[in-house]
Amino acid sequence: MTDKINELLKRVEEFQPQTAADVEEFRIKILGKKGELTALMDEFKTVPAEQKRELGQLINRLKTTATERINTLREQMQDVAADQKSATGDMTRPGTAETLGSRHPISRVKNEIVEVFSRLGYTVADGPEIEDDHHVFGALNFPPEHPARDMQDTFFIEKHPDILLRTHTSSIQVRTMEHQKPPIRVICPGRVFRNEAISYRAHCIFHQIEGLYIDEGVSFADMKQSLQYFAKEIFGEDTAIRMRPSYFPFTEPSAEVDVSCNLCGGKGCPVCKGTGWLEIMGCGMVDPNVLRLNGIDPKKYSGFAFGMGIERIAMLKYGVKDLRLYFENDVRFLHQFDTDL
Ligand code: DAH
């Protein structure tokens, strides 16, 4: 019987399972009710009294060794199983596809506009969003009492009446003239801020693109030609433009530019309110006062400038009826602009 016990002890010590199931099977075989240890106990009852002490100790040792070893192996196997699962998961499972983001429609339209003008030799100029009165109004020939300086339109910085959030990208014109001599040909995209109630057609933060061209002999005809080229590139070859007289402090003469409605082809529809035309921007010949205020001789140089809202261009281009959609970042809206651009 001693041999049997020792043989079993050896098997317990040398047992090398592959899985937790192997351990469980081994446990039942050795320690289970009908297992080998039970059989040994039964046999133990029949041994002569003088051998009981020694064999009893041996069986006890076998029992504790087997229990301990099985418990340790069971824990090890569980750890291995957990590791395998977290390291590789189920390698046969289909992967989860990452959904790709796409460029925001406002960025797309901005890039497109910049690209059109870069073909005409314009380069991009930049300026700060937090500005001062001089760059936003003063150097652009706004008289001191001009309503655009009013608290209703402009966000001023508290306790600093001279510091404000720019209300238009025309401030970049001034910044450009400060450090560049003509010929100047810049296109200036950026965010602007106005104290407006948010609605389907207005927001307190929106985007504009400004253009400025100054050189010797620049004429109104040059401006019209450039803007016509722009309109055809953005809205399609059949697009016509028209100009209506307008007023801006920084241009003289000034005009409002309309494009023929790309929905009805100029016949009149709800989008163009039956007129066949859609307003897209303001423009004009740079006022000689502005040139002078910014150190450029108006006798030698002339120029034109224009400014447009990117949201408005994007709305007209894509038929978007509510400007707020551009700010909500609802992917159902944004995914409609997914392309490889
Ligand atoms: N700054 C004007 C605005 O915010 C837009 C504008 C009009 C810009 C005429 C110009 C311009 O450069 O010539 O409404």
PDB file of C-alpha atoms in Angstrom, residues 22-325:
ATOM      1  CA  ASP A  22      -7.719  19.184 -17.140  1.00  0.00           C
ATOM      2  CA  VAL A  23      -7.326  20.245 -13.513  1.00  0.00           C
ATOM      3  CA  GLU A  24     -10.969  19.594 -12.735  1.00  0.00           C
ATOM      4  CA  GLU A  25     -10.840  16.184 -14.362  1.00  0.00           C
ATOM      5  CA  PHE A  26      -7.732  15.325 -12.347  1.00  0.00           C
ATOM      6  CA  ARG A  27      -9.374  16.557  -9.128  1.00  0.00           C
ATOM      7  CA  ILE A  28     -12.395  14.283  -9.633  1.00  0.00           C
ATOM      8  CA  LYS A  29     -10.147  11.363 -10.466  1.00  0.00           C
ATOM      9  CA  ILE A  30      -8.030  11.776  -7.324  1.00  0.00           C
ATOM     10  CA  LEU A  31     -10.127  13.567  -4.698  1.00  0.00           C
ATOM     11  CA  GLY A  32     -13.663  12.858  -5.935  1.00  0.00           C
ATOM     12  CA  LYS A  33     -16.087  10.633  -4.010  1.00  0.00           C
ATOM     13  CA  LYS A  34     -15.235   7.698  -6.185  1.00  0.00           C
ATOM     14  CA  GLY A  35     -11.667   8.792  -6.673  1.00  0.00           C
ATOM     15  CA  GLU A  36      -8.378   7.088  -5.993  1.00  0.00           C
ATOM     16  CA  LEU A  37      -7.943   8.659  -2.558  1.00  0.00           C
ATOM     17  CA  THR A  38     -11.309   7.314  -1.399  1.00  0.00           C
ATOM     18  CA  ALA A  39     -10.301   3.894  -2.623  1.00  0.00           C
ATOM     19  CA  LEU A  40      -7.085   4.140  -0.642  1.00  0.00           C
ATOM     20  CA  MET A  41      -9.033   5.167   2.476  1.00  0.00           C
ATOM     21  CA  ASP A  42     -11.241   2.121   2.099  1.00  0.00           C
ATOM     22  CA  GLU A  43      -8.190  -0.067   1.782  1.00  0.00           C
ATOM     23  CA  PHE A  44      -6.663   1.687   4.788  1.00  0.00           C
ATOM     24  CA  LYS A  45      -9.503   0.385   6.977  1.00  0.00           C
ATOM     25  CA  THR A  46      -8.305  -3.170   6.365  1.00  0.00           C
ATOM     26  CA  VAL A  47      -4.620  -2.732   7.210  1.00  0.00           C
ATOM     27  CA  PRO A  48      -3.271  -4.242  10.438  1.00  0.00           C
ATOM     28  CA  ALA A  49      -3.282  -1.908  13.454  1.00  0.00           C
ATOM     29  CA  GLU A  50       0.502  -1.680  13.738  1.00  0.00           C
ATOM     30  CA  GLN A  51       0.763  -0.190  10.207  1.00  0.00           C
ATOM     31  CA  LYS A  52      -2.068   2.310  10.690  1.00  0.00           C
ATOM     32  CA  ARG A  53       0.007   5.103  12.182  1.00  0.00           C
ATOM     33  CA  GLU A  54       2.611   5.214   9.463  1.00  0.00           C
ATOM     34  CA  LEU A  55       0.190   4.683   6.562  1.00  0.00           C
ATOM     35  CA  GLY A  56      -2.270   7.180   8.055  1.00  0.00           C
ATOM     36  CA  GLN A  57       0.374   9.892   8.057  1.00  0.00           C
ATOM     37  CA  LEU A  58       1.311   9.030   4.482  1.00  0.00           C
ATOM     38  CA  ILE A  59      -2.285   9.205   3.281  1.00  0.00           C
ATOM     39  CA  ASN A  60      -2.788  12.516   5.076  1.00  0.00           C
ATOM     40  CA  ARG A  61       0.278  13.914   3.364  1.00  0.00           C
ATOM     41  CA  LEU A  62      -1.043  12.698   0.033  1.00  0.00           C
ATOM     42  CA  LYS A  63      -4.399  14.347   0.690  1.00  0.00           C
ATOM     43  CA  THR A  64      -2.978  17.788   1.609  1.00  0.00           C
ATOM     44  CA  THR A  65      -0.418  17.714  -1.200  1.00  0.00           C
ATOM     45  CA  ALA A  66      -3.073  16.792  -3.749  1.00  0.00           C
ATOM     46  CA  THR A  67      -5.531  19.455  -2.482  1.00  0.00           C
ATOM     47  CA  GLU A  68      -2.910  22.179  -2.449  1.00  0.00           C
ATOM     48  CA  ARG A  69      -1.503  21.311  -5.851  1.00  0.00           C
ATOM     49  CA  ILE A  70      -4.905  21.136  -7.468  1.00  0.00           C
ATOM     50  CA  ASN A  71      -5.907  24.513  -5.984  1.00  0.00           C
ATOM     51  CA  THR A  72      -2.693  26.150  -7.177  1.00  0.00           C
ATOM     52  CA  LEU A  73      -2.994  24.685 -10.669  1.00  0.00           C
ATOM     53  CA  ARG A  74      -6.620  25.742 -10.897  1.00  0.00           C
ATOM     54  CA  GLU A  75      -5.689  29.365 -10.143  1.00  0.00           C
ATOM     55  CA  GLN A  76      -2.829  29.275 -12.626  1.00  0.00           C
ATOM     56  CA  MET A  77      -5.060  27.960 -15.362  1.00  0.00           C
ATOM     57  CA  GLN A  78      -7.652  30.663 -14.714  1.00  0.00           C
ATOM     58  CA  ASP A  79      -4.979  33.354 -14.998  1.00  0.00           C
ATOM     59  CA  VAL A  80      -3.711  31.884 -18.251  1.00  0.00           C
ATOM     60  CA  ALA A  81      -7.236  31.799 -19.651  1.00  0.00           C
ATOM     61  CA  ALA A  82      -7.829  35.449 -18.688  1.00  0.00           C
ATOM     62  CA  ASP A  83      -4.514  36.522 -20.200  1.00  0.00           C
ATOM     63  CA  GLN A  84      -5.237  34.760 -23.450  1.00  0.00           C
ATOM     64  CA  LYS A  85      -8.633  36.347 -23.671  1.00  0.00           C
ATOM     65  CA  SER A  86      -7.475  39.914 -23.075  1.00  0.00           C
ATOM     66  CA  ALA A  87      -4.358  39.638 -25.220  1.00  0.00           C
ATOM     67  CA  THR A  88      -5.945  38.282 -28.323  1.00  0.00           C
ATOM     68  CA  GLY A  89      -9.679  38.116 -27.785  1.00  0.00           C
ATOM     69  CA  ASP A  90     -11.432  35.944 -30.261  1.00  0.00           C
ATOM     70  CA  MET A  91      -9.169  36.225 -33.266  1.00  0.00           C
ATOM     71  CA  THR A  92     -11.887  34.983 -35.578  1.00  0.00           C
ATOM     72  CA  ARG A  93     -14.380  37.703 -34.669  1.00  0.00           C
ATOM     73  CA  PRO A  94     -15.037  40.332 -37.378  1.00  0.00           C
ATOM     74  CA  GLY A  95     -13.246  43.621 -36.617  1.00  0.00           C
ATOM     75  CA  THR A  96     -15.030  46.827 -35.674  1.00  0.00           C
ATOM     76  CA  ALA A  97     -14.568  49.377 -38.431  1.00  0.00           C
ATOM     77  CA  GLU A  98     -13.436  52.833 -37.381  1.00  0.00           C
ATOM     78  CA  THR A  99     -15.711  55.480 -38.846  1.00  0.00           C
ATOM     79  CA  LEU A 100     -13.683  58.196 -40.488  1.00  0.00           C
ATOM     80  CA  GLY A 101     -14.422  61.820 -39.759  1.00  0.00           C
ATOM     81  CA  SER A 102     -14.784  64.286 -42.588  1.00  0.00           C
ATOM     82  CA  ARG A 103     -13.936  67.911 -43.133  1.00  0.00           C
ATOM     83  CA  HIS A 104     -16.545  70.337 -41.847  1.00  0.00           C
ATOM     84  CA  PRO A 105     -18.582  71.907 -44.686  1.00  0.00           C
ATOM     85  CA  ILE A 106     -17.474  75.400 -43.581  1.00  0.00           C
ATOM     86  CA  SER A 107     -13.814  74.370 -43.839  1.00  0.00           C
ATOM     87  CA  ARG A 108     -14.460  72.781 -47.200  1.00  0.00           C
ATOM     88  CA  VAL A 109     -16.088  75.871 -48.621  1.00  0.00           C
ATOM     89  CA  LYS A 110     -13.398  78.077 -47.096  1.00  0.00           C
ATOM     90  CA  ASN A 111     -10.677  75.942 -48.696  1.00  0.00           C
ATOM     91  CA  GLU A 112     -12.490  76.019 -51.995  1.00  0.00           C
ATOM     92  CA  ILE A 113     -12.779  79.818 -51.971  1.00  0.00           C
ATOM     93  CA  VAL A 114      -9.122  80.216 -50.971  1.00  0.00           C
ATOM     94  CA  GLU A 115      -8.181  77.860 -53.770  1.00  0.00           C
ATOM     95  CA  VAL A 116     -10.110  79.843 -56.391  1.00  0.00           C
ATOM     96  CA  PHE A 117      -8.394  83.083 -55.396  1.00  0.00           C
ATOM     97  CA  SER A 118      -4.988  81.477 -55.090  1.00  0.00           C
ATOM     98  CA  ARG A 119      -5.328  80.695 -58.797  1.00  0.00           C
ATOM     99  CA  LEU A 120      -5.590  84.449 -59.318  1.00  0.00           C
ATOM    100  CA  GLY A 121      -2.386  85.021 -57.365  1.00  0.00           C
ATOM    101  CA  TYR A 122      -3.825  85.762 -53.903  1.00  0.00           C
ATOM    102  CA  THR A 123      -2.055  84.520 -50.782  1.00  0.00           C
ATOM    103  CA  VAL A 124      -3.672  83.852 -47.409  1.00  0.00           C
ATOM    104  CA  ALA A 125      -3.290  86.471 -44.662  1.00  0.00           C
ATOM    105  CA  ASP A 126      -4.246  86.085 -41.032  1.00  0.00           C
ATOM    106  CA  GLY A 127      -5.042  88.346 -38.073  1.00  0.00           C
ATOM    107  CA  PRO A 128      -6.131  88.114 -34.433  1.00  0.00           C
ATOM    108  CA  GLU A 129      -9.742  87.512 -33.360  1.00  0.00           C
ATOM    109  CA  ILE A 130      -9.332  89.801 -30.357  1.00  0.00           C
ATOM    110  CA  GLU A 131      -8.699  93.172 -31.934  1.00  0.00           C
ATOM    111  CA  ASP A 132      -8.642  96.862 -31.145  1.00  0.00           C
ATOM    112  CA  ASP A 133     -10.854  99.687 -32.350  1.00  0.00           C
ATOM    113  CA  HIS A 134      -8.179 100.961 -34.724  1.00  0.00           C
ATOM    114  CA  HIS A 135      -7.895  97.776 -36.805  1.00  0.00           C
ATOM    115  CA  VAL A 136     -11.612  96.964 -36.878  1.00  0.00           C
ATOM    116  CA  PHE A 137     -13.023 100.483 -37.309  1.00  0.00           C
ATOM    117  CA  GLY A 138     -10.658 103.453 -37.108  1.00  0.00           C
ATOM    118  CA  ALA A 139      -8.219 102.582 -39.898  1.00  0.00           C
ATOM    119  CA  LEU A 140     -11.171 101.477 -42.058  1.00  0.00           C
ATOM    120  CA  ASN A 141     -12.619 104.976 -42.106  1.00  0.00           C
ATOM    121  CA  PHE A 142     -15.520 104.333 -39.708  1.00  0.00           C
ATOM    122  CA  PRO A 143     -16.567 107.694 -38.308  1.00  0.00           C
ATOM    123  CA  PRO A 144     -16.466 107.820 -34.480  1.00  0.00           C
ATOM    124  CA  GLU A 145     -20.258 107.780 -34.220  1.00  0.00           C
ATOM    125  CA  HIS A 146     -20.769 104.920 -36.701  1.00  0.00           C
ATOM    126  CA  PRO A 147     -23.490 102.509 -35.482  1.00  0.00           C
ATOM    127  CA  ALA A 148     -21.290  99.430 -36.090  1.00  0.00           C
ATOM    128  CA  ARG A 149     -19.269 100.439 -33.040  1.00  0.00           C
ATOM    129  CA  ASP A 150     -22.452 100.253 -31.021  1.00  0.00           C
ATOM    130  CA  MET A 151     -22.659  97.817 -28.116  1.00  0.00           C
ATOM    131  CA  GLN A 152     -25.491  96.084 -29.980  1.00  0.00           C
ATOM    132  CA  ASP A 153     -23.165  94.737 -32.630  1.00  0.00           C
ATOM    133  CA  THR A 154     -19.749  94.527 -31.112  1.00  0.00           C
ATOM    134  CA  PHE A 155     -18.546  92.422 -28.206  1.00  0.00           C
ATOM    135  CA  PHE A 156     -16.257  94.659 -26.201  1.00  0.00           C
ATOM    136  CA  ILE A 157     -13.882  93.399 -23.544  1.00  0.00           C
ATOM    137  CA  GLU A 158     -15.135  94.581 -20.173  1.00  0.00           C
ATOM    138  CA  LYS A 159     -13.282  97.593 -18.747  1.00  0.00           C
ATOM    139  CA  HIS A 160     -11.275  97.897 -22.008  1.00  0.00           C
ATOM    140  CA  PRO A 161     -13.462  99.825 -24.459  1.00  0.00           C
ATOM    141  CA  ASP A 162     -10.674  99.782 -27.025  1.00  0.00           C
ATOM    142  CA  ILE A 163     -10.375  95.983 -27.101  1.00  0.00           C
ATOM    143  CA  LEU A 164     -13.070  93.977 -28.878  1.00  0.00           C
ATOM    144  CA  LEU A 165     -13.831  90.796 -30.789  1.00  0.00           C
ATOM    145  CA  ARG A 166     -13.516  91.582 -34.478  1.00  0.00           C
ATOM    146  CA  THR A 167     -16.870  92.002 -36.190  1.00  0.00           C
ATOM    147  CA  HIS A 168     -15.450  91.460 -39.668  1.00  0.00           C
ATOM    148  CA  THR A 169     -12.291  90.168 -41.333  1.00  0.00           C
ATOM    149  CA  SER A 170     -11.715  93.611 -42.888  1.00  0.00           C
ATOM    150  CA  SER A 171      -9.371  94.183 -39.930  1.00  0.00           C
ATOM    151  CA  ILE A 172      -6.908  91.880 -41.696  1.00  0.00           C
ATOM    152  CA  GLN A 173      -6.781  94.379 -44.581  1.00  0.00           C
ATOM    153  CA  VAL A 174      -5.366  96.915 -42.132  1.00  0.00           C
ATOM    154  CA  ARG A 175      -2.883  94.430 -40.652  1.00  0.00           C
ATOM    155  CA  THR A 176      -1.699  93.515 -44.150  1.00  0.00           C
ATOM    156  CA  MET A 177      -1.202  97.129 -45.252  1.00  0.00           C
ATOM    157  CA  GLU A 178       0.799  97.748 -42.071  1.00  0.00           C
ATOM    158  CA  HIS A 179       3.591  95.431 -43.064  1.00  0.00           C
ATOM    159  CA  GLN A 180       3.267  94.978 -46.821  1.00  0.00           C
ATOM    160  CA  LYS A 181       3.761  97.459 -49.649  1.00  0.00           C
ATOM    161  CA  PRO A 182       1.747  97.197 -52.895  1.00  0.00           C
ATOM    162  CA  PRO A 183       1.254  95.143 -54.925  1.00  0.00           C
ATOM    163  CA  ILE A 184      -0.945  93.461 -52.317  1.00  0.00           C
ATOM    164  CA  ARG A 185      -3.162  90.529 -53.157  1.00  0.00           C
ATOM    165  CA  VAL A 186      -4.466  88.743 -50.068  1.00  0.00           C
ATOM    166  CA  ILE A 187      -7.392  86.526 -49.146  1.00  0.00           C
ATOM    167  CA  CYS A 188      -8.227  86.484 -45.436  1.00  0.00           C
ATOM    168  CA  PRO A 189     -10.464  83.804 -43.930  1.00  0.00           C
ATOM    169  CA  GLY A 190     -11.420  83.952 -40.259  1.00  0.00           C
ATOM    170  CA  ARG A 191     -13.975  83.855 -37.471  1.00  0.00           C
ATOM    171  CA  VAL A 192     -15.937  86.968 -36.626  1.00  0.00           C
ATOM    172  CA  PHE A 193     -18.197  87.871 -33.702  1.00  0.00           C
ATOM    173  CA  ARG A 194     -21.372  89.924 -33.463  1.00  0.00           C
ATOM    174  CA  ASN A 195     -23.861  90.426 -30.722  1.00  0.00           C
ATOM    175  CA  GLU A 196     -26.768  88.934 -32.675  1.00  0.00           C
ATOM    176  CA  ALA A 197     -29.697  86.800 -31.603  1.00  0.00           C
ATOM    177  CA  ILE A 198     -29.132  83.260 -32.883  1.00  0.00           C
ATOM    178  CA  SER A 199     -31.632  82.226 -35.548  1.00  0.00           C
ATOM    179  CA  TYR A 200     -31.829  80.187 -38.754  1.00  0.00           C
ATOM    180  CA  ARG A 201     -30.030  83.018 -40.589  1.00  0.00           C
ATOM    181  CA  ALA A 202     -27.738  84.599 -37.971  1.00  0.00           C
ATOM    182  CA  HIS A 203     -25.245  83.513 -35.354  1.00  0.00           C
ATOM    183  CA  CYS A 204     -23.062  85.426 -32.934  1.00  0.00           C
ATOM    184  CA  ILE A 205     -19.978  83.588 -34.250  1.00  0.00           C
ATOM    185  CA  PHE A 206     -19.531  83.006 -37.951  1.00  0.00           C
ATOM    186  CA  HIS A 207     -16.890  82.992 -40.671  1.00  0.00           C
ATOM    187  CA  GLN A 208     -15.943  85.505 -43.304  1.00  0.00           C
ATOM    188  CA  ILE A 209     -13.480  85.738 -46.140  1.00  0.00           C
ATOM    189  CA  GLU A 210     -12.007  89.064 -47.030  1.00  0.00           C
ATOM    190  CA  GLY A 211     -10.133  89.904 -50.203  1.00  0.00           C
ATOM    191  CA  LEU A 212      -7.858  92.845 -50.905  1.00  0.00           C
ATOM    192  CA  TYR A 213      -6.061  93.795 -54.095  1.00  0.00           C
ATOM    193  CA  ILE A 214      -3.959  96.957 -54.313  1.00  0.00           C
ATOM    194  CA  ASP A 215      -1.657  97.933 -57.132  1.00  0.00           C
ATOM    195  CA  GLU A 216      -1.173 100.708 -59.670  1.00  0.00           C
ATOM    196  CA  GLY A 217      -4.130 101.100 -62.001  1.00  0.00           C
ATOM    197  CA  VAL A 218      -6.540  98.591 -60.406  1.00  0.00           C
ATOM    198  CA  SER A 219     -10.053  99.312 -61.693  1.00  0.00           C
ATOM    199  CA  PHE A 220     -13.679  98.502 -60.925  1.00  0.00           C
ATOM    200  CA  ALA A 221     -13.689  96.371 -64.091  1.00  0.00           C
ATOM    201  CA  ASP A 222     -10.843  94.255 -62.638  1.00  0.00           C
ATOM    202  CA  MET A 223     -12.942  93.693 -59.544  1.00  0.00           C
ATOM    203  CA  LYS A 224     -16.029  92.708 -61.502  1.00  0.00           C
ATOM    204  CA  GLN A 225     -14.042  90.288 -63.628  1.00  0.00           C
ATOM    205  CA  SER A 226     -12.415  88.648 -60.592  1.00  0.00           C
ATOM    206  CA  LEU A 227     -15.720  88.263 -58.756  1.00  0.00           C
ATOM    207  CA  GLN A 228     -17.409  86.857 -61.813  1.00  0.00           C
ATOM    208  CA  TYR A 229     -14.664  84.257 -62.123  1.00  0.00           C
ATOM    209  CA  PHE A 230     -15.104  83.433 -58.429  1.00  0.00           C
ATOM    210  CA  ALA A 231     -18.896  83.039 -58.772  1.00  0.00           C
ATOM    211  CA  LYS A 232     -18.619  80.698 -61.746  1.00  0.00           C
ATOM    212  CA  GLU A 233     -15.977  78.575 -60.012  1.00  0.00           C
ATOM    213  CA  ILE A 234     -18.045  78.188 -56.836  1.00  0.00           C
ATOM    214  CA  PHE A 235     -21.624  78.045 -58.145  1.00  0.00           C
ATOM    215  CA  GLY A 236     -21.120  76.699 -61.662  1.00  0.00           C
ATOM    216  CA  GLU A 237     -20.275  77.883 -65.165  1.00  0.00           C
ATOM    217  CA  ASP A 238     -23.811  79.197 -65.875  1.00  0.00           C
ATOM    218  CA  THR A 239     -23.754  81.579 -62.917  1.00  0.00           C
ATOM    219  CA  ALA A 240     -24.171  85.293 -63.634  1.00  0.00           C
ATOM    220  CA  ILE A 241     -23.436  88.122 -61.215  1.00  0.00           C
ATOM    221  CA  ARG A 242     -24.915  91.572 -60.815  1.00  0.00           C
ATOM    222  CA  MET A 243     -23.825  94.493 -58.680  1.00  0.00           C
ATOM    223  CA  ARG A 244     -26.063  96.889 -56.788  1.00  0.00           C
ATOM    224  CA  PRO A 245     -24.827 100.189 -55.366  1.00  0.00           C
ATOM    225  CA  SER A 246     -24.243 100.048 -51.624  1.00  0.00           C
ATOM    226  CA  TYR A 247     -22.313 101.746 -48.855  1.00  0.00           C
ATOM    227  CA  PHE A 248     -19.347 100.713 -46.709  1.00  0.00           C
ATOM    228  CA  PRO A 249     -17.121 103.230 -44.900  1.00  0.00           C
ATOM    229  CA  PHE A 250     -13.969 101.607 -46.319  1.00  0.00           C
ATOM    230  CA  THR A 251     -14.922 101.453 -50.018  1.00  0.00           C
ATOM    231  CA  GLU A 252     -16.013 104.040 -52.549  1.00  0.00           C
ATOM    232  CA  PRO A 253     -17.878 103.246 -54.671  1.00  0.00           C
ATOM    233  CA  SER A 254     -19.323 100.209 -52.880  1.00  0.00           C
ATOM    234  CA  ALA A 255     -21.508  97.430 -54.189  1.00  0.00           C
ATOM    235  CA  GLU A 256     -23.490  94.422 -53.115  1.00  0.00           C
ATOM    236  CA  VAL A 257     -22.896  91.359 -55.311  1.00  0.00           C
ATOM    237  CA  ASP A 258     -25.686  88.960 -56.248  1.00  0.00           C
ATOM    238  CA  VAL A 259     -25.390  85.646 -58.098  1.00  0.00           C
ATOM    239  CA  SER A 260     -28.132  84.194 -60.252  1.00  0.00           C
ATOM    240  CA  CYS A 261     -30.099  81.662 -58.210  1.00  0.00           C
ATOM    241  CA  ASN A 262     -28.575  78.254 -58.856  1.00  0.00           C
ATOM    242  CA  LEU A 263     -31.802  76.489 -57.840  1.00  0.00           C
ATOM    243  CA  CYS A 264     -34.220  78.026 -60.339  1.00  0.00           C
ATOM    244  CA  GLY A 265     -31.630  79.242 -62.851  1.00  0.00           C
ATOM    245  CA  GLY A 266     -32.815  82.834 -62.382  1.00  0.00           C
ATOM    246  CA  LYS A 267     -36.524  82.211 -62.995  1.00  0.00           C
ATOM    247  CA  GLY A 268     -37.538  82.898 -59.390  1.00  0.00           C
ATOM    248  CA  CYS A 269     -38.198  80.420 -56.563  1.00  0.00           C
ATOM    249  CA  PRO A 270     -38.788  80.452 -52.772  1.00  0.00           C
ATOM    250  CA  VAL A 271     -35.027  80.421 -52.043  1.00  0.00           C
ATOM    251  CA  CYS A 272     -34.370  83.599 -54.039  1.00  0.00           C
ATOM    252  CA  LYS A 273     -37.793  84.921 -52.985  1.00  0.00           C
ATOM    253  CA  GLY A 274     -38.904  85.100 -56.566  1.00  0.00           C
ATOM    254  CA  THR A 275     -36.165  87.519 -57.620  1.00  0.00           C
ATOM    255  CA  GLY A 276     -33.837  85.052 -59.357  1.00  0.00           C
ATOM    256  CA  TRP A 277     -30.868  86.557 -57.464  1.00  0.00           C
ATOM    257  CA  LEU A 278     -29.046  85.737 -54.225  1.00  0.00           C
ATOM    258  CA  GLU A 279     -26.865  88.195 -52.360  1.00  0.00           C
ATOM    259  CA  ILE A 280     -23.383  86.822 -51.660  1.00  0.00           C
ATOM    260  CA  MET A 281     -21.009  89.617 -50.683  1.00  0.00           C
ATOM    261  CA  GLY A 282     -20.086  93.255 -50.309  1.00  0.00           C
ATOM    262  CA  CYS A 283     -17.290  94.874 -52.273  1.00  0.00           C
ATOM    263  CA  GLY A 284     -15.922  98.149 -53.544  1.00  0.00           C
ATOM    264  CA  MET A 285     -12.917 100.217 -54.509  1.00  0.00           C
ATOM    265  CA  VAL A 286     -10.743 100.814 -51.449  1.00  0.00           C
ATOM    266  CA  ASP A 287     -11.567 104.313 -50.170  1.00  0.00           C
ATOM    267  CA  PRO A 288      -8.602 106.695 -50.697  1.00  0.00           C
ATOM    268  CA  ASN A 289      -8.963 107.591 -47.005  1.00  0.00           C
ATOM    269  CA  VAL A 290      -8.260 103.967 -46.050  1.00  0.00           C
ATOM    270  CA  LEU A 291      -5.174 103.874 -48.253  1.00  0.00           C
ATOM    271  CA  ARG A 292      -3.947 107.121 -46.734  1.00  0.00           C
ATOM    272  CA  LEU A 293      -4.700 106.020 -43.153  1.00  0.00           C
ATOM    273  CA  ASN A 294      -2.573 102.931 -43.792  1.00  0.00           C
ATOM    274  CA  GLY A 295       0.400 104.658 -45.385  1.00  0.00           C
ATOM    275  CA  ILE A 296      -0.354 103.969 -49.055  1.00  0.00           C
ATOM    276  CA  ASP A 297      -0.393 106.850 -51.532  1.00  0.00           C
ATOM    277  CA  PRO A 298      -3.892 106.968 -53.138  1.00  0.00           C
ATOM    278  CA  LYS A 299      -2.522 109.051 -56.031  1.00  0.00           C
ATOM    279  CA  LYS A 300      -0.255 106.190 -57.037  1.00  0.00           C
ATOM    280  CA  TYR A 301      -2.253 103.153 -56.001  1.00  0.00           C
ATOM    281  CA  SER A 302      -5.832 101.972 -56.160  1.00  0.00           C
ATOM    282  CA  GLY A 303      -7.444  98.734 -55.163  1.00  0.00           C
ATOM    283  CA  PHE A 304     -10.576  96.773 -54.515  1.00  0.00           C
ATOM    284  CA  ALA A 305     -11.814  94.782 -51.541  1.00  0.00           C
ATOM    285  CA  PHE A 306     -14.598  92.326 -50.940  1.00  0.00           C
ATOM    286  CA  GLY A 307     -15.989  90.369 -48.024  1.00  0.00           C
ATOM    287  CA  MET A 308     -18.399  87.469 -47.726  1.00  0.00           C
ATOM    288  CA  GLY A 309     -19.870  85.164 -45.099  1.00  0.00           C
ATOM    289  CA  ILE A 310     -18.708  81.580 -45.544  1.00  0.00           C
ATOM    290  CA  GLU A 311     -21.835  80.135 -43.906  1.00  0.00           C
ATOM    291  CA  ARG A 312     -23.973  82.034 -46.409  1.00  0.00           C
ATOM    292  CA  ILE A 313     -21.956  80.802 -49.401  1.00  0.00           C
ATOM    293  CA  ALA A 314     -22.128  77.240 -48.030  1.00  0.00           C
ATOM    294  CA  MET A 315     -25.899  77.521 -47.467  1.00  0.00           C
ATOM    295  CA  LEU A 316     -26.474  78.672 -51.022  1.00  0.00           C
ATOM    296  CA  LYS A 317     -24.098  76.126 -52.482  1.00  0.00           C
ATOM    297  CA  TYR A 318     -25.572  73.164 -50.618  1.00  0.00           C
ATOM    298  CA  GLY A 319     -29.169  74.347 -50.160  1.00  0.00           C
ATOM    299  CA  VAL A 320     -28.906  74.396 -46.340  1.00  0.00           C
ATOM    300  CA  LYS A 321     -31.836  76.330 -44.880  1.00  0.00           C
ATOM    301  CA  ASP A 322     -30.760  76.715 -41.250  1.00  0.00           C
ATOM    302  CA  LEU A 323     -27.364  78.204 -40.417  1.00  0.00           C
ATOM    303  CA  ARG A 324     -27.404  76.701 -36.922  1.00  0.00           C
ATOM    304  CA  LEU A 325     -26.797  73.249 -38.426  1.00  0.00           C
TER     305      LEU A 325
END
